[in-house]
Amino acid sequence: RRSAHGRPAPAMAWPGALRVPARLLLPAGRRLRRGIASCIDPSTGLTEEQKEFQKVALDFAAKEMAPHMAEWDEKEIFPVETMRKAAQLGFGGIYVKPDVGGSGLSRLDTSIIFEALSTGCTSTTAYMSIHNMCVWMIDTFGNEEQRRRFCPSLCSMEKFASYCLTEPGSGSDAASLLTSAQRKGDTYVLNGSKAFISGGGDTDVYVVMCRTGGPGPKGISCLVLEKGTPGLSFGKKEKKVGWNSQPTRAVIFEDCVVPVGNRLGAEGQGFSIAMKGLNGGRINIASCSLGAAHASVLLAQEHLTVRKQFGEPLANNQYLQFRLAEMATRLVAARLMVRNAARALQEGREDAAVLCSMAKLFATDECFAICNQALQMHGGYGYLKDYAVQQFVRDIRVHQILEGTNEVMRMIVARNLLQG
Amino acid sequence: MAGLRVLVGVKRVIDYAVKVRVAAGGGGVQTQGVKHSLNPFCEIALEEGVRLRERGAAAEVVAVSVGTRVCQAIDDDCNQTGQLLAAMLDWPQGTFASRVEPEGEWVRVQREVDGGLETLRLRLPAVLTADLRLNEPRYATLPNIMKAKKKPLEVVAASEFLGGGSPPAPPRLRVLKLEEPPPRGGGQRVDDVPALLERLRASGCI
């Protein structure tokens, strides 16, 4: 396919994934070839029901997200309406209990769904996974009153949530956080600030880990705050390499008064709540990486068949064939790691947390390498923003850093191996 | 409108995006290991049925599929099933429907035809077939997907309809051969219209 200037026409972010009517109405010459690629088919081994979930998520990604992912990135648009549409399908509280508006699905179902949505826009899906994590924390550790107060409007995405753990002085060393919450009668008074908060300033509900007791993890509690609370303010919107469809800001507390009734769980339980949230969060972020890598492999495959050099399609070049095969192999390996961890978590197995760390480590590293390799295969075109592959690379780069750096993931695995 | 019942035929066919290949032996197309999905036109027809019921124009929507356990068919793109059914039932037909409006004993159907749009008024009961422009099927919601598993699915043996337990008649069509079109050959460039005409005449096309 060539445009007027003789260069290959930009592929859709997700080749061949246009919804039926649009696709069949395209003139024959512009029909996009669907990658057959059955070896990386993400639906293998799934139940009929899971395949249906996946199909809805893929359809939604192709129709509602993929056509806009470039614009959302360039103009830094937080796609509220699109996410609300997703919430109407049940994507706002995927593993939250149905009695408060959630879909009550398993961690594996959730992984499948985020992987599929991520093929449409990784940045937006990653935010949705953070939102889901927050709703789950309130659903699981909140009392009945808190669940009913917060969860329904979060599941419908009438309101959006942010997870506030990281501070300017405490990233990997999360338990050393300084934001203090002083008890005063029926309230806590918060002072301090959080850094790099996804959605910060645009979201409505903030799940904040803060210090109510002594140093270390045991002194941390979890409070839920709402935007508009006096003393709650936000820093400037950060300019990022990727994840541009979600705003990132500092969250600042200055004598911010929060009722005791907004505390999730007991005093001192906050760090444990935060870490349990992250187990699922790590699977979700890894799943987002899987989706981006899958889309990138298909983009690379498409490019190799279309682009000619030295009189032949690039796909005739054995080096490139082998690299594509390696990318596919590593993608499937990463997917198996993630789904294995999801199963362990939903079964409540003892090894779940370390498996989640391994899966996050492996999948985010492998998938970044896959997307990066896919970009390389596009040659100079891969560096242009007309082509989707660079956005997948930029968007998933941060997955190796947040929700626990991949270095921290290694710490967790090493600890399991050496300290038992 | 109370009492209008809508029967929607649905079929599992080779996924529309798959490149169909002739099976070894030339007796059919490859189906083994090939991705199958609900026929997109069936999906659109089903969506229309559901919308009719939602706005009170129909009382009941029944989806039916005919075939083996897996209810699989190769969609030949023959565009015959609806028409054949209407002929067998001696019911009026409104094919390529892009708009459907029940009106009491009748149904008004706007059809996409080569010359533009044609509107017919058919006496019920009638057979309609869906055009792509009829509607945009909604996404299934996660809760609905889970509920679907629990919905009753009635399976009826074909012999029950034929009376006396007689087996269905054998197919009256036999596929003799299936082959792919010849690979595209090279074209020729000509400099002007007279040369084009000369070439067309020389090759016997005109």
PDB file of N, CA and C in Angstrom, chain A residues 25 33 35 40 64 72 79 87 121 160 167 196 214 242 274 304 327 370-371 373 376-377 386 413:
ATOM      1  N   LEU A  25     -17.093  -2.145   4.285  1.00  0.00           N
ATOM      2  CA  LEU A  25     -17.468  -1.067   3.385  1.00  0.00           C
ATOM      3  C   LEU A  25     -16.250  -0.406   2.746  1.00  0.00           C
ATOM      4  N   ARG A  33      -5.026  -6.512   5.682  1.00  0.00           N
ATOM      5  CA  ARG A  33      -4.909  -7.960   5.851  1.00  0.00           C
ATOM      6  C   ARG A  33      -4.811  -8.295   7.319  1.00  0.00           C
ATOM      7  N   GLY A  35      -3.564 -10.312  10.332  1.00  0.00           N
ATOM      8  CA  GLY A  35      -2.475 -11.238  10.638  1.00  0.00           C
ATOM      9  C   GLY A  35      -3.052 -12.577  11.020  1.00  0.00           C
ATOM     10  N   ILE A  40       0.514 -16.821  18.117  1.00  0.00           N
ATOM     11  CA  ILE A  40       0.432 -15.847  19.201  1.00  0.00           C
ATOM     12  C   ILE A  40      -1.016 -15.480  19.516  1.00  0.00           C
ATOM     13  N   GLU A  64     -13.229   1.943  19.524  1.00  0.00           N
ATOM     14  CA  GLU A  64     -13.360   3.145  20.366  1.00  0.00           C
ATOM     15  C   GLU A  64     -12.025   3.743  20.774  1.00  0.00           C
ATOM     16  N   TRP A  72      -5.026  11.244  21.350  1.00  0.00           N
ATOM     17  CA  TRP A  72      -5.007  11.357  22.817  1.00  0.00           C
ATOM     18  C   TRP A  72      -3.588  11.603  23.319  1.00  0.00           C
ATOM     19  N   PRO A  79      -9.376  10.609  28.111  1.00  0.00           N
ATOM     20  CA  PRO A  79     -10.612  10.286  27.378  1.00  0.00           C
ATOM     21  C   PRO A  79     -11.742   9.810  28.279  1.00  0.00           C
ATOM     22  N   ALA A  87     -16.832   1.550  30.926  1.00  0.00           N
ATOM     23  CA  ALA A  87     -17.421   1.206  32.221  1.00  0.00           C
ATOM     24  C   ALA A  87     -18.827   0.654  32.047  1.00  0.00           C
ATOM     25  N   CYS A 121      -5.313   1.278  23.084  1.00  0.00           N
ATOM     26  CA  CYS A 121      -4.517   2.378  23.627  1.00  0.00           C
ATOM     27  C   CYS A 121      -3.959   1.930  24.967  1.00  0.00           C
ATOM     28  N   PHE A 160     -13.641   9.008  38.982  1.00  0.00           N
ATOM     29  CA  PHE A 160     -12.381   8.316  38.703  1.00  0.00           C
ATOM     30  C   PHE A 160     -11.500   8.326  39.944  1.00  0.00           C
ATOM     31  N   GLU A 167       6.133   9.167  46.964  1.00  0.00           N
ATOM     32  CA  GLU A 167       6.383  10.552  47.348  1.00  0.00           C
ATOM     33  C   GLU A 167       7.701  10.992  46.739  1.00  0.00           C
ATOM     34  N   PHE A 196       4.011  11.885  41.139  1.00  0.00           N
ATOM     35  CA  PHE A 196       3.757  10.993  39.989  1.00  0.00           C
ATOM     36  C   PHE A 196       2.406  10.308  40.086  1.00  0.00           C
ATOM     37  N   GLY A 214       4.042   5.077  64.005  1.00  0.00           N
ATOM     38  CA  GLY A 214       5.501   5.211  64.014  1.00  0.00           C
ATOM     39  C   GLY A 214       6.105   4.928  62.659  1.00  0.00           C
ATOM     40  N   GLY A 242       5.530   9.174  27.581  1.00  0.00           N
ATOM     41  CA  GLY A 242       4.363   8.407  27.129  1.00  0.00           C
ATOM     42  C   GLY A 242       3.288   8.550  28.190  1.00  0.00           C
ATOM     43  N   ALA A 274      -1.950  -1.540  50.561  1.00  0.00           N
ATOM     44  CA  ALA A 274      -1.276  -1.020  49.365  1.00  0.00           C
ATOM     45  C   ALA A 274      -0.585  -2.140  48.594  1.00  0.00           C
ATOM     46  N   LEU A 304       6.749  -6.023   7.346  1.00  0.00           N
ATOM     47  CA  LEU A 304       7.714  -6.896   6.672  1.00  0.00           C
ATOM     48  C   LEU A 304       7.157  -7.431   5.354  1.00  0.00           C
ATOM     49  N   MET A 327      10.462 -12.741  18.666  1.00  0.00           N
ATOM     50  CA  MET A 327       9.506 -11.828  19.304  1.00  0.00           C
ATOM     51  C   MET A 327       8.237 -12.585  19.675  1.00  0.00           C
ATOM     52  N   ILE A 370      10.223  -6.382  22.719  1.00  0.00           N
ATOM     53  CA  ILE A 370       9.463  -6.746  21.524  1.00  0.00           C
ATOM     54  C   ILE A 370       8.997  -5.504  20.780  1.00  0.00           C
ATOM     55  N   CYS A 371       8.420  -4.570  21.498  1.00  0.00           N
ATOM     56  CA  CYS A 371       7.932  -3.346  20.848  1.00  0.00           C
ATOM     57  C   CYS A 371       9.093  -2.574  20.232  1.00  0.00           C
ATOM     58  N   GLN A 373      11.901  -3.775  19.172  1.00  0.00           N
ATOM     59  CA  GLN A 373      12.364  -4.504  17.991  1.00  0.00           C
ATOM     60  C   GLN A 373      11.403  -4.274  16.822  1.00  0.00           C
ATOM     61  N   GLN A 376      12.247  -1.064  15.321  1.00  0.00           N
ATOM     62  CA  GLN A 376      13.468  -1.185  14.509  1.00  0.00           C
ATOM     63  C   GLN A 376      13.145  -1.763  13.142  1.00  0.00           C
ATOM     64  N   MET A 377      12.248  -2.736  13.108  1.00  0.00           N
ATOM     65  CA  MET A 377      11.905  -3.385  11.845  1.00  0.00           C
ATOM     66  C   MET A 377      11.206  -2.428  10.888  1.00  0.00           C
ATOM     67  N   ASP A 386       3.472   9.148  12.731  1.00  0.00           N
ATOM     68  CA  ASP A 386       2.388   8.642  11.889  1.00  0.00           C
ATOM     69  C   ASP A 386       2.169   7.153  12.125  1.00  0.00           C
ATOM     70  N   VAL A 413      11.833 -11.458  44.422  1.00  0.00           N
ATOM     71  CA  VAL A 413      12.100 -12.834  44.020  1.00  0.00           C
ATOM     72  C   VAL A 413      13.325 -13.368  44.751  1.00  0.00           C
TER      73      VAL A 413
END
